[in-house]
Short mmCIF file of C-alpha atoms and ligand atoms in Angstrom, two decimals:
data_model
loop_
_atom_site.label_atom_id
_atom_site.label_comp_id
_atom_site.label_asym_id
_atom_site.label_seq_id
_atom_site.Cartn_x
_atom_site.Cartn_y
_atom_site.Cartn_z
CA MET J 1 -8.79 7.62 -19.76
CA SER J 2 -7.08 5.71 -17.14
CA GLY J 3 -5.99 2.30 -19.46
CA LYS J 4 -2.65 0.97 -19.27
CA GLU J 5 -1.76 2.25 -23.15
CA THR J 6 -3.34 5.71 -23.07
CA PRO J 7 -1.08 8.37 -24.29
CA ALA J 8 0.37 10.52 -21.41
CA SER J 9 -2.03 13.46 -20.73
CA GLY J 10 -1.81 16.42 -23.15
CA GLU J 11 -0.73 13.91 -25.86
CA CYS J 12 -3.88 13.09 -26.50
CA ASP J 13 -6.06 14.78 -28.90
CA GLN J 14 -9.00 12.45 -29.45
CA LYS J 15 -8.54 11.64 -32.87
CA CYS J 16 -8.75 8.14 -31.73
CA GLU J 17 -9.14 6.83 -35.78
CA GLY J 18 -6.02 5.83 -36.68
CA CYS J 19 -4.11 6.13 -33.03
CA PRO J 20 -1.72 3.46 -32.30
CA SER J 21 -3.59 3.12 -28.83
CA ALA J 22 -7.11 3.04 -30.24
CA ALA J 23 -7.81 -0.76 -29.29
CA THR J 24 -6.39 -0.48 -25.57
CA CYS J 25 -7.01 3.22 -24.75
CA ASP J 26 -10.21 4.32 -22.65
CA THR J 27 -10.88 7.33 -24.37
CA ALA J 28 -11.30 5.63 -27.86
CA LYS J 29 -13.70 2.94 -25.94
CA GLY J 30 -15.27 5.89 -24.63
CA THR J 31 -15.96 7.56 -27.48
CA ALA J 32 -17.07 3.93 -29.38
CA ALA J 33 -19.40 3.50 -26.27
CA GLY J 34 -21.08 7.20 -26.84
CA LEU J 35 -19.44 8.22 -23.73
CA PRO J 36 -17.77 12.22 -23.48
CA GLY J 37 -14.60 11.90 -24.84
CA LYS J 38 -11.85 15.13 -24.62
CA ALA J 39 -13.50 18.62 -24.61
CA ASP J 40 -12.75 21.19 -27.43
CA ILE J 41 -11.05 23.47 -25.35
CA ASP J 42 -7.79 25.68 -26.31
CA VAL J 43 -5.46 25.81 -23.26
CA ARG J 44 -1.65 24.86 -22.82
CA HIS J 45 -1.82 24.04 -19.40
CA VAL J 46 -4.85 22.00 -16.96
CA ILE J 47 -3.56 22.27 -13.24
CA LEU J 48 -5.54 20.39 -10.67
CA VAL J 49 -5.43 21.82 -7.08
CA LEU J 50 -5.82 18.94 -4.66
CA SER J 51 -5.88 18.36 -0.70
CA GLY J 52 -5.85 15.53 1.42
CA LYS J 53 -8.53 17.38 3.73
CA GLY J 54 -10.47 20.16 3.85
CA GLY J 55 -9.90 23.41 5.57
CA VAL J 56 -5.78 23.80 4.79
CA GLY J 57 -6.50 26.33 2.15
CA LYS J 58 -6.66 24.97 -1.38
CA SER J 59 -9.47 27.11 -2.56
CA THR J 60 -7.10 30.03 -0.95
CA VAL J 61 -4.03 28.68 -2.61
CA SER J 62 -6.03 28.07 -6.17
CA VAL J 63 -7.63 31.62 -6.23
CA ASN J 64 -4.38 33.49 -5.46
CA LEU J 65 -2.43 31.20 -7.63
CA ALA J 66 -4.85 31.92 -10.62
CA PHE J 67 -4.41 35.32 -9.88
CA SER J 68 -0.66 35.74 -9.79
CA LEU J 69 -0.56 33.85 -12.98
CA ALA J 70 -2.99 36.81 -14.36
CA SER J 71 -1.29 39.44 -13.05
CA HIS J 72 1.71 38.31 -14.97
CA GLY J 73 -0.01 37.97 -18.34
CA TYR J 74 -0.75 34.33 -18.50
CA LYS J 75 -4.27 33.95 -20.15
CA THR J 76 -6.04 32.29 -16.67
CA GLY J 77 -9.32 30.27 -16.00
CA LEU J 78 -9.97 29.07 -12.54
CA MET J 79 -12.51 26.21 -12.03
CA ASP J 80 -14.02 25.48 -8.88
CA LEU J 81 -15.48 21.94 -8.88
CA ASP J 82 -15.67 21.84 -5.33
CA ILE J 83 -19.53 21.65 -5.08
CA HIS J 84 -19.65 21.04 -1.65
CA GLY J 85 -18.05 23.81 -0.85
CA PRO J 86 -17.88 26.33 -3.59
CA ASN J 87 -15.67 29.03 -1.65
CA VAL J 88 -13.97 30.65 -4.62
CA PRO J 89 -17.15 32.70 -5.56
CA LYS J 90 -16.86 34.56 -1.92
CA MET J 91 -13.01 34.59 -1.94
CA LEU J 92 -13.56 36.74 -5.49
CA GLY J 93 -16.33 38.51 -4.77
CA ILE J 94 -18.21 37.28 -7.40
CA GLU J 95 -21.15 35.13 -5.29
CA GLY J 96 -24.43 36.62 -6.03
CA HIS J 97 -23.31 35.97 -9.74
CA ARG J 98 -25.43 33.44 -12.24
CA LEU J 99 -23.77 32.13 -15.32
CA THR J 100 -25.16 33.59 -18.41
CA THR J 101 -25.29 32.87 -21.66
CA LEU J 102 -23.92 34.71 -25.08
CA GLY J 103 -25.40 33.09 -28.44
CA ASN J 104 -25.21 29.36 -27.55
CA MET J 105 -21.85 29.53 -25.09
CA ILE J 106 -21.73 30.15 -21.36
CA GLU J 107 -19.95 33.38 -20.24
CA PRO J 108 -17.53 32.88 -17.39
CA VAL J 109 -17.42 35.46 -14.97
CA ARG J 110 -14.35 37.99 -16.01
CA VAL J 111 -12.68 39.14 -12.66
CA THR J 112 -9.69 40.63 -14.97
CA GLY J 113 -8.62 40.64 -18.32
CA ASN J 114 -6.76 37.51 -18.00
CA LEU J 115 -9.08 35.73 -15.25
CA ALA J 116 -12.13 34.30 -16.17
CA VAL J 117 -13.92 31.94 -13.37
CA VAL J 118 -16.52 29.45 -13.63
CA SER J 119 -17.72 27.82 -10.11
CA MET J 120 -20.00 24.93 -9.17
CA GLY J 121 -21.26 27.54 -6.77
CA PHE J 122 -23.25 29.41 -9.66
CA LEU J 123 -25.18 26.35 -10.33
CA LEU J 124 -26.74 26.19 -6.72
CA PRO J 125 -30.01 28.31 -6.04
CA ASP J 126 -28.44 28.68 -2.42
CA ILE J 127 -24.82 28.00 -1.60
CA SER J 128 -25.62 27.43 2.51
CA THR J 129 -27.82 24.45 1.08
CA PRO J 130 -25.99 21.19 0.99
CA VAL J 131 -25.80 19.14 -2.08
CA ILE J 132 -25.94 15.90 -3.28
CA TRP J 133 -24.64 15.42 -6.83
CA ARG J 134 -24.07 12.13 -8.31
CA GLY J 135 -21.22 11.13 -10.42
CA PRO J 136 -22.92 11.64 -14.18
CA MET J 137 -24.61 14.79 -13.29
CA LYS J 138 -20.97 16.36 -11.68
CA MET J 139 -19.39 14.68 -15.21
CA SER J 140 -22.31 16.59 -17.15
CA ALA J 141 -21.75 20.05 -15.17
CA ILE J 142 -18.05 19.59 -15.97
CA SER J 143 -18.46 18.46 -19.25
CA GLN J 144 -20.33 21.86 -19.62
CA PHE J 145 -17.79 23.95 -18.27
CA LEU J 146 -14.95 22.62 -20.56
CA SER J 147 -16.70 22.76 -23.81
CA GLU J 148 -19.68 25.36 -23.17
CA VAL J 149 -18.28 27.93 -21.91
CA ASP J 150 -16.24 30.60 -23.48
CA TRP J 151 -12.92 30.63 -22.09
CA GLY J 152 -11.33 32.22 -25.21
CA PRO J 153 -7.57 30.64 -25.55
CA LEU J 154 -5.89 30.01 -22.01
CA ASP J 155 -2.12 29.81 -20.98
CA PHE J 156 -3.51 28.17 -17.62
CA LEU J 157 -6.91 26.72 -16.46
CA VAL J 158 -6.30 25.85 -12.31
CA VAL J 159 -8.89 23.83 -11.48
CA ASP J 160 -10.16 23.94 -7.70
CA LEU J 161 -11.13 19.92 -6.60
CA PRO J 162 -13.20 19.22 -3.42
CA PRO J 163 -10.54 17.64 -0.72
CA GLY J 164 -9.87 13.85 -0.77
CA THR J 165 -10.89 11.71 -3.70
CA GLY J 166 -13.92 11.28 -6.06
CA ASP J 167 -16.06 12.01 -9.55
CA GLU J 168 -14.41 15.33 -10.01
CA ALA J 169 -11.22 14.59 -10.53
CA LEU J 170 -11.48 11.42 -12.66
CA SER J 171 -14.14 13.79 -14.73
CA ILE J 172 -11.30 16.38 -15.34
CA ILE J 173 -9.22 14.40 -16.19
CA GLN J 174 -11.19 12.13 -18.60
CA LEU J 175 -12.70 15.30 -20.23
CA ALA J 176 -9.76 18.27 -20.58
CA PRO J 177 -6.95 17.93 -22.69
CA ASN J 178 -2.90 18.88 -21.36
CA VAL J 179 -3.93 17.87 -17.96
CA ARG J 180 -0.77 18.47 -16.44
CA GLY J 181 -0.90 17.12 -13.15
CA ALA J 182 -1.89 17.86 -9.76
CA VAL J 183 -0.58 20.68 -6.99
CA ILE J 184 -1.40 19.30 -4.05
CA VAL J 185 -1.50 21.73 -0.45
CA THR J 186 -1.05 20.80 2.91
CA THR J 187 -0.54 22.34 6.03
CA PRO J 188 2.91 21.48 7.63
CA GLN J 189 1.77 19.64 10.83
CA ASP J 190 2.20 15.74 10.69
CA VAL J 191 -2.04 15.17 10.87
CA ALA J 192 -2.26 17.21 7.50
CA THR J 193 0.76 15.67 5.71
CA MET J 194 -0.37 12.15 6.25
CA ASP J 195 -3.60 12.68 4.23
CA ALA J 196 -1.25 14.98 1.75
CA LEU J 197 0.66 11.80 1.02
CA LYS J 198 -3.07 9.66 0.75
CA ALA J 199 -3.83 12.42 -2.00
CA ALA J 200 -0.75 11.65 -4.20
CA LYS J 201 -1.22 8.07 -3.69
CA PHE J 202 -5.00 8.87 -5.49
CA VAL J 203 -2.93 11.27 -7.92
CA GLU J 204 -0.56 8.28 -8.81
CA LYS J 205 -3.71 6.37 -9.35
CA LEU J 206 -4.74 8.75 -11.83
CA GLU J 207 -1.63 8.48 -13.83
CA ILE J 208 -1.19 11.82 -13.51
CA PRO J 209 2.08 13.33 -12.17
CA VAL J 210 2.17 15.33 -8.85
CA ILE J 211 3.71 18.63 -9.77
CA GLY J 212 5.02 19.88 -6.51
CA ILE J 213 3.55 20.51 -3.11
CA VAL J 214 2.68 23.64 -1.52
CA GLU J 215 2.65 24.33 2.35
CA ASN J 216 0.06 27.01 3.38
CA MET J 217 0.17 28.41 6.82
CA GLY J 218 3.93 27.77 6.60
CA VAL J 219 4.59 30.07 9.77
CA MET J 220 2.75 32.78 11.09
CA LEU J 221 3.90 36.52 10.13
CA CYS J 222 3.32 38.33 13.87
CA PRO J 223 1.31 41.32 12.95
CA HIS J 224 3.42 43.24 15.71
CA CYS J 225 6.64 42.62 15.63
CA HIS J 226 6.64 41.17 11.62
CA GLY J 227 9.01 38.54 12.76
CA GLU J 228 7.98 34.69 11.96
CA ILE J 229 6.19 32.18 14.54
CA ASP J 230 6.50 28.76 13.83
CA LEU J 231 2.75 27.65 14.62
CA PHE J 232 2.09 24.22 13.05
CA GLY J 233 5.96 23.68 12.65
CA SER J 234 6.99 24.84 9.36
CA GLY J 235 8.86 22.40 6.74
CA GLY J 236 6.46 19.71 6.61
CA GLY J 237 5.45 20.40 3.09
CA LYS J 238 9.33 19.86 2.35
CA LYS J 239 9.73 16.80 4.07
CA ILE J 240 6.77 15.30 2.04
CA ALA J 241 7.54 16.64 -1.63
CA ASP J 242 11.00 14.75 -0.57
CA GLN J 243 9.65 11.59 0.55
CA LEU J 244 7.68 11.71 -2.33
CA GLY J 245 10.45 12.94 -4.75
CA VAL J 246 8.56 15.81 -6.67
CA PRO J 247 9.29 19.48 -6.41
CA PHE J 248 8.46 21.85 -3.61
CA LEU J 249 6.66 24.61 -5.16
CA GLY J 250 7.08 26.98 -1.78
CA SER J 251 5.67 27.83 1.84
CA ILE J 252 3.00 30.46 2.25
CA PRO J 253 2.88 32.05 5.74
CA LEU J 254 -0.47 32.27 7.66
CA ASP J 255 -1.47 35.87 6.95
CA PRO J 256 -4.40 36.87 8.75
CA GLY J 257 -4.34 39.73 5.66
CA LEU J 258 -4.97 36.76 3.67
CA ARG J 259 -7.98 35.62 5.59
CA LYS J 260 -9.06 39.22 5.75
CA ALA J 261 -8.69 39.46 2.07
CA GLY J 262 -10.72 36.19 1.31
CA ASP J 263 -13.17 36.91 3.76
CA GLU J 264 -14.06 40.62 1.66
CA GLY J 265 -14.23 38.76 -1.64
CA ARG J 266 -10.84 40.50 -3.00
CA PRO J 267 -7.57 38.39 -3.97
CA PHE J 268 -4.64 39.11 -1.45
CA ILE J 269 -3.07 41.10 -4.65
CA ILE J 270 -5.17 44.19 -4.11
CA ARG J 271 -4.21 44.57 -0.51
CA SER J 272 -0.68 44.73 -0.29
CA LYS J 273 1.36 44.18 -3.28
CA ASP J 274 4.74 44.22 -1.74
CA SER J 275 3.81 42.14 1.50
CA PRO J 276 5.76 38.85 2.07
CA THR J 277 2.95 36.79 2.02
CA TRP J 278 1.94 38.25 -1.88
CA LYS J 279 5.93 37.19 -2.54
CA SER J 280 5.35 33.60 -1.64
CA VAL J 281 2.34 33.25 -3.74
CA ASP J 282 4.22 34.49 -6.50
CA ALA J 283 7.15 32.27 -6.09
CA VAL J 284 4.80 29.09 -6.01
CA MET J 285 3.26 30.59 -9.01
CA GLU J 286 6.99 30.86 -10.68
CA GLN J 287 7.78 27.63 -9.36
CA LEU J 288 4.56 25.90 -10.88
CA VAL J 289 5.34 27.74 -14.46
CA LYS J 290 8.79 26.32 -14.20
CA ALA J 291 7.69 22.70 -13.36
CA VAL J 292 5.19 22.58 -16.19
CA GLU J 293 7.17 24.07 -18.62
CA GLU J 294 10.45 22.63 -18.59
P1 ADP E 1 -10.07 24.65 1.75
O1 ADP E 1 -10.36 25.18 0.36
O2 ADP E 1 -8.68 23.86 1.99
O3 ADP E 1 -11.09 24.37 2.62
P2 ADP E 1 -9.69 27.48 2.37
O4 ADP E 1 -9.13 27.88 1.14
O5 ADP E 1 -11.44 27.44 2.26
O6 ADP E 1 -9.41 25.92 2.57
O7 ADP E 1 -9.21 28.01 3.67
C1 ADP E 1 -10.05 27.81 4.72
C2 ADP E 1 -10.12 29.76 5.67
O8 ADP E 1 -8.54 29.25 6.08
C3 ADP E 1 -10.29 30.32 5.07
O9 ADP E 1 -10.79 31.21 6.09
C4 ADP E 1 -8.93 31.04 4.53
O10 ADP E 1 -9.18 32.44 4.76
C5 ADP E 1 -8.05 30.52 5.55
N1 ADP E 1 -6.74 30.58 5.13
C6 ADP E 1 -6.26 29.82 4.30
N2 ADP E 1 -5.31 30.19 3.91
C7 ADP E 1 -4.55 31.08 4.85
C8 ADP E 1 -3.34 31.52 4.97
N3 ADP E 1 -2.02 31.60 4.58
N4 ADP E 1 -3.53 32.86 6.24
C9 ADP E 1 -4.62 33.14 6.82
N5 ADP E 1 -5.61 32.22 6.08
C10 ADP E 1 -5.52 31.61 5.88
#
């Protein structure tokens, strides 16, 4: 769905017949050619989480953002499409899980009443073994994750994409309805923000908006004096948000507690509801909701 005449993401409900853009739209062409069209999934906002490079905390942000949305009452789905490093199951303590079916639908893993998760990791025999999947295989898995998973009605579907650019992003944009755009996660230093700018260019090419920039590991919170240490030179996230003319959604500190929570497989909120780090995740979540709902 990348044709010039294609309706904006979210406006297309894939009733191609009678649509004024049917002659030029890629979705209509794809449907006519037997390619999968938009999945039948009841979701208000699909949010893609991207980064220019690995290791900047994209999965940590996806997991905690999804958890924050769910804990504020939003029905939330988290889809982990990072097939080369599916860390979401580990961060949520569900890495031994395999997908099960009920009737002809796949059951997501329900982490809380408001948060359901599927991960590419659930499809792999062993997540320490590298996998090589060609584009069509990925597209078929993503299509199943959208239309054959019993998500129930969702307010938000947070999609954790692999770093860089690739098939997964193209497929999800083609297949998911109501894609509001991408959140780009970066650490503050120049070598990371340069890659984040590249990711923003990629998003632009996909003809979806950049919803905003999240700076991760902005400052380090000293576990002893609780002061702020400017380890990577904070402010890089805001700088590229200004450069791109997109909202800056906030900065999350480098906090050993957040790393520990991820390694132990429980979302950070469970450890410390009142921590400044959790408050920063909540603030990012609030800015995100504001950006997509306005
Ligand atoms: P990515 O998805 O970008 O590859 P991850 O989310 O897997 O990155 O994070 C990489 C590592 O950094 C993980 O061990 C994670 O726990 C840690 N990490 C991420 N963000 C933070 C943070 N704000 N404070 C401390 N550790 C973090």
